[in-house]
Amino acid sequence: MSRNFYPELVRVDACDKVRGITRFGTDNRPENLAHGAFAVATIGKGRVLSVDTLSAEALPGVLSVITHRDTTSLKPAQFLMAGGYAFQTHSPILTAEVAYRGQPVALVLAETLEIAIEAAALLRIDYEEVAFAATMDSPLAEPVAQAQAPMRYPLEDVSVGDALSAYEGGAVKVDSTYGMERQFQNPMELIGTVASWDGDRLTIHEGTQNAGGCKFGVADQLGISPENVTVISPFIGGGFGQKNSMQSQLVLAAFASRQLGRPVKIVVPRRQLFHDTTSRPATRQRVRLAADREGRLVGALYDVDAQTSKLDFFPAEHADTAARFYGYPAFKSFTRLIRTDIPTPGYMRAPFEHAAAFAIESAMDELSYQLKMDPVELRLRNDTAVDVVSGLPHSSRHVAECLRRGAETFGWSRRNPKPRSMVAANGDLIGMGVAIGLYSGSGGPTRARIIARRDGTVTVNVGIHEMGQGAVTAIINVVAKRLGVQPSAVTAMVGDTSGVPQPLTAGSWGSTSAMPAVEAVCDALMQALAEAGVETSGNVPLGEMVARTGRDEIQTDASSVAPGQDPQVLGRTDTGRVAPAGPVYPGFVTYSYAVHFVEVHVEASTGRIRVPRVVSMFDCGRVLSPRTARSQAIGGVVWGIGGTLREGAETDARYGGVMNGDIAEYLIPVNADIGSIEVGFIDEPDFQVNRSGVKGLGEVVMAGVAPAITNAVYHATETRVRDLPVRLEMLLRSQE
Ligand code: MOS
């Protein structure tokens, strides 16, 4: 029945997870564990003048209070995107500086978590406060043209042809500005660390997408050899970019544990996550599109303001994505970073692509109404096989097929193009919208090791992290198929620095990097067997082949790099650094694609929006694990709905911080918000980008959901929403 190359393997870790057996990072409770809790800054910016610890220390069970006066031996963290390992340059409690409201300013260690929390509340902290900019609109916010920003990896504006003249000469034009508030990941598993020392050897249990980065980063901050650090992160309860680098608590947990001479656990509570970790930056995007009367784009101008911190220049890569949507003959972008007093923003699932798709695909919808052209047809007319930025061909781009198959499955032909023309039996206005999304095709250096045993079991160790996306299931699927063994005979070891190096798993390059290494190590194993004189072409079971070598087990290593990468780049990931390539490779460009069709029902009197139905088609190359891919895609669409209708962090510019910093008030979708989500895959391998034929999936699934929804809202209500999240009053006001 299935036309998939890989079988429909059930998620291998599902059974343990639903029974609560899976042990996440801070589920580890070594003997004699001490617990940490932070006191956090109650000013918007400034410095700590004094910390009165007397009442806290008098509380029975309190072990110690750590302030900036105690941490002078620690080196500050370095920003991931400036060659370091941390989510930002600033390290709370390593100096007296307070860079933003909610930043940790002291750490209490106690016998129990409850005592630590109580004692943290008893600290009396005096500050000197200075003026600050909490939002992009604050007078003290500092705009910087990104192309001029002093960044380690400077990002140029995109410029193809004479876009301004082309735009001005266009027959049909759109000029709209789209806004999006800051958003936060909120994985189920909170950020946290369990640190313990055995002599001079440090062991870290932590849910992280970057065990390698944490190992080298914490060693650097502590001034110890990375050889003496092991980071263990076999399961992550959701990462989504928030766990892509060292967080503030890691070095402090390790330091406190060394001071106390006992293991220390710090779990960062939900409200603190809104104040001392990354967020998707707020954006303002102006899109100018011009087309001829047949709907062919002639030019596009794209201006982006993206929020960053005053600590670091977090790159804004919206334009790189925006320029790849269509075959624009001319395109020009201008990106500014708006420096404010917040933690450095970071990568949050489809970090730029969620926002960029909202702007470009909303503008395309606006254009379709001006042209009186079907929005699917408009997109088909502007599809391209060539990347306009580099002039190189796309290695694969099945946007048109996604559009056609999606339209067919969704029943797009039943849509009456006139806004406010479709009404449900209960009076709700029905809207149907479409949008595409895309995400760059990256890959990077990865090492893998395999051990095949006489009893037929196989252990594969590869540099990747299992954050719930199904990486381990996909690895086992690939190994089982390639070696002709049962999936149950295969064990995968990931996220543990005591094996092969564990580089950052992010950017949808997990599978694209790891699977070629997994395939290579399987092939290396077969070659090792052949070299040992074993006939490998027949139907001999793997365990029998191992037995015929006379040994109990055979171990081989292999590695892979992305197209065009020098194998020496493996040295970078061996030291915990980031080294992906793509989407522009020698001779071609690679992106993954999504097309979403959305139906909304809008209650006419209240503006309440329901999303009863979504159909999404994806072009992610070969699907390695159909079950977990489908699950990941559905999850991405759910998040897209939340990221459009619910999520937005609110800041009072007078105080800073996030007012709705918990998941009671920072809204995310619940089951009742979600209707039918049908997802499909083109499942065409792309062997140009890697030997496994796989492109990224994890992020593209979310890209384009937002504009598909707001386009459907326009179709239902004739109200164009250009700011996310969509709020009821946006629909009410315009109906007056
Ligand atoms: Mo992803 S947002 O690069 O973990």
mmCIF file of N, CA, C and O in Angstrom, residues 16 29 41 142 202 223 281 313 372 390 406 503 516 533 548 559 578-579 589 618 654 684 709 723:
data_model
loop_
_atom_site.group_PDB
_atom_site.id
_atom_site.type_symbol
_atom_site.label_atom_id
_atom_site.label_comp_id
_atom_site.label_asym_id
_atom_site.label_seq_id
_atom_site.Cartn_x
_atom_site.Cartn_y
_atom_site.Cartn_z
ATOM 1 N N ASP A 16 8.583 3.622 25.948
ATOM 2 C CA ASP A 16 9.194 4.114 27.183
ATOM 3 C C ASP A 16 8.700 5.515 27.531
ATOM 4 O O ASP A 16 8.470 5.839 28.695
ATOM 5 N N ARG A 29 19.155 11.872 39.256
ATOM 6 C CA ARG A 29 19.291 12.310 40.651
ATOM 7 C C ARG A 29 20.454 11.577 41.300
ATOM 8 O O ARG A 29 20.245 10.581 42.002
ATOM 9 N N ALA A 41 16.766 39.557 38.307
ATOM 10 C CA ALA A 41 16.800 41.021 38.365
ATOM 11 C C ALA A 41 15.399 41.611 38.260
ATOM 12 O O ALA A 41 14.601 41.209 37.416
ATOM 13 N N GLU A 142 18.514 50.797 19.110
ATOM 14 C CA GLU A 142 19.552 51.233 18.167
ATOM 15 C C GLU A 142 19.481 50.430 16.877
ATOM 16 O O GLU A 142 19.909 49.281 16.839
ATOM 17 N N LEU A 202 34.166 16.075 35.098
ATOM 18 C CA LEU A 202 32.831 16.666 35.212
ATOM 19 C C LEU A 202 31.855 15.912 34.306
ATOM 20 O O LEU A 202 32.147 15.686 33.130
ATOM 21 N N GLY A 223 37.808 26.778 32.671
ATOM 22 C CA GLY A 223 39.258 26.705 32.546
ATOM 23 C C GLY A 223 39.794 25.308 32.782
ATOM 24 O O GLY A 223 40.858 25.135 33.383
ATOM 25 N N PRO A 281 12.955 36.656 17.217
ATOM 26 C CA PRO A 281 12.907 38.108 17.333
ATOM 27 C C PRO A 281 11.623 38.699 16.746
ATOM 28 O O PRO A 281 11.066 38.155 15.791
ATOM 29 N N PHE A 313 24.914 40.558 17.882
ATOM 30 C CA PHE A 313 24.172 40.751 16.646
ATOM 31 C C PHE A 313 23.637 39.394 16.210
ATOM 32 O O PHE A 313 24.351 38.623 15.561
ATOM 33 N N LYS A 372 -7.071 39.604 -9.754
ATOM 34 C CA LYS A 372 -8.246 38.730 -9.905
ATOM 35 C C LYS A 372 -7.814 37.368 -10.446
ATOM 36 O O LYS A 372 -8.380 36.830 -11.400
ATOM 37 N N SER A 390 21.755 33.163 -6.850
ATOM 38 C CA SER A 390 23.052 32.628 -7.299
ATOM 39 C C SER A 390 23.082 32.332 -8.789
ATOM 40 O O SER A 390 24.151 32.138 -9.353
ATOM 41 N N GLY A 406 -1.774 19.240 -3.337
ATOM 42 C CA GLY A 406 -2.455 19.828 -2.192
ATOM 43 C C GLY A 406 -3.835 20.348 -2.572
ATOM 44 O O GLY A 406 -4.818 20.122 -1.854
ATOM 45 N N PRO A 503 28.005 17.210 17.380
ATOM 46 C CA PRO A 503 27.823 18.602 16.977
ATOM 47 C C PRO A 503 26.358 19.031 17.095
ATOM 48 O O PRO A 503 25.466 18.197 17.249
ATOM 49 N N PRO A 516 23.754 10.402 5.850
ATOM 50 C CA PRO A 516 24.865 10.009 4.978
ATOM 51 C C PRO A 516 25.994 9.338 5.775
ATOM 52 O O PRO A 516 26.610 8.385 5.282
ATOM 53 N N GLY A 533 37.434 -11.465 4.490
ATOM 54 C CA GLY A 533 37.262 -12.681 3.704
ATOM 55 C C GLY A 533 35.859 -13.257 3.744
ATOM 56 O O GLY A 533 35.628 -14.387 3.318
ATOM 57 N N ARG A 548 31.720 -15.578 11.000
ATOM 58 C CA ARG A 548 32.653 -16.166 10.035
ATOM 59 C C ARG A 548 34.017 -15.479 10.028
ATOM 60 O O ARG A 548 34.986 -16.015 9.478
ATOM 61 N N SER A 559 32.673 8.796 8.241
ATOM 62 C CA SER A 559 32.227 10.176 8.428
ATOM 63 C C SER A 559 31.688 10.675 7.105
ATOM 64 O O SER A 559 31.891 10.051 6.068
ATOM 65 N N VAL A 578 30.218 24.801 15.067
ATOM 66 C CA VAL A 578 29.159 24.643 14.074
ATOM 67 C C VAL A 578 29.778 24.766 12.689
ATOM 68 O O VAL A 578 30.527 25.705 12.440
ATOM 69 N N ALA A 579 29.485 23.839 11.791
ATOM 70 C CA ALA A 579 30.132 23.879 10.479
ATOM 71 C C ALA A 579 29.226 23.385 9.355
ATOM 72 O O ALA A 579 29.635 22.570 8.537
ATOM 73 N N VAL A 589 21.641 24.689 -5.738
ATOM 74 C CA VAL A 589 21.069 25.253 -4.511
ATOM 75 C C VAL A 589 19.972 24.309 -4.041
ATOM 76 O O VAL A 589 19.257 23.724 -4.864
ATOM 77 N N PHE A 618 4.591 18.335 1.422
ATOM 78 C CA PHE A 618 5.990 18.683 1.671
ATOM 79 C C PHE A 618 6.917 18.035 0.653
ATOM 80 O O PHE A 618 6.729 16.875 0.278
ATOM 81 N N ARG A 654 8.026 50.270 29.744
ATOM 82 C CA ARG A 654 8.520 50.986 30.930
ATOM 83 C C ARG A 654 9.338 50.071 31.833
ATOM 84 O O ARG A 654 10.155 50.532 32.616
ATOM 85 N N GLU A 684 10.450 12.328 -3.141
ATOM 86 C CA GLU A 684 11.385 12.142 -4.263
ATOM 87 C C GLU A 684 12.793 12.374 -3.733
ATOM 88 O O GLU A 684 13.107 13.473 -3.271
ATOM 89 N N ILE A 709 -3.214 30.810 6.852
ATOM 90 C CA ILE A 709 -4.334 31.115 7.749
ATOM 91 C C ILE A 709 -4.841 32.540 7.514
ATOM 92 O O ILE A 709 -6.042 32.769 7.350
ATOM 93 N N ASP A 723 -0.616 41.753 11.175
ATOM 94 C CA ASP A 723 0.160 41.671 12.414
ATOM 95 C C ASP A 723 -0.198 40.401 13.160
ATOM 96 O O ASP A 723 -1.377 40.090 13.334
#
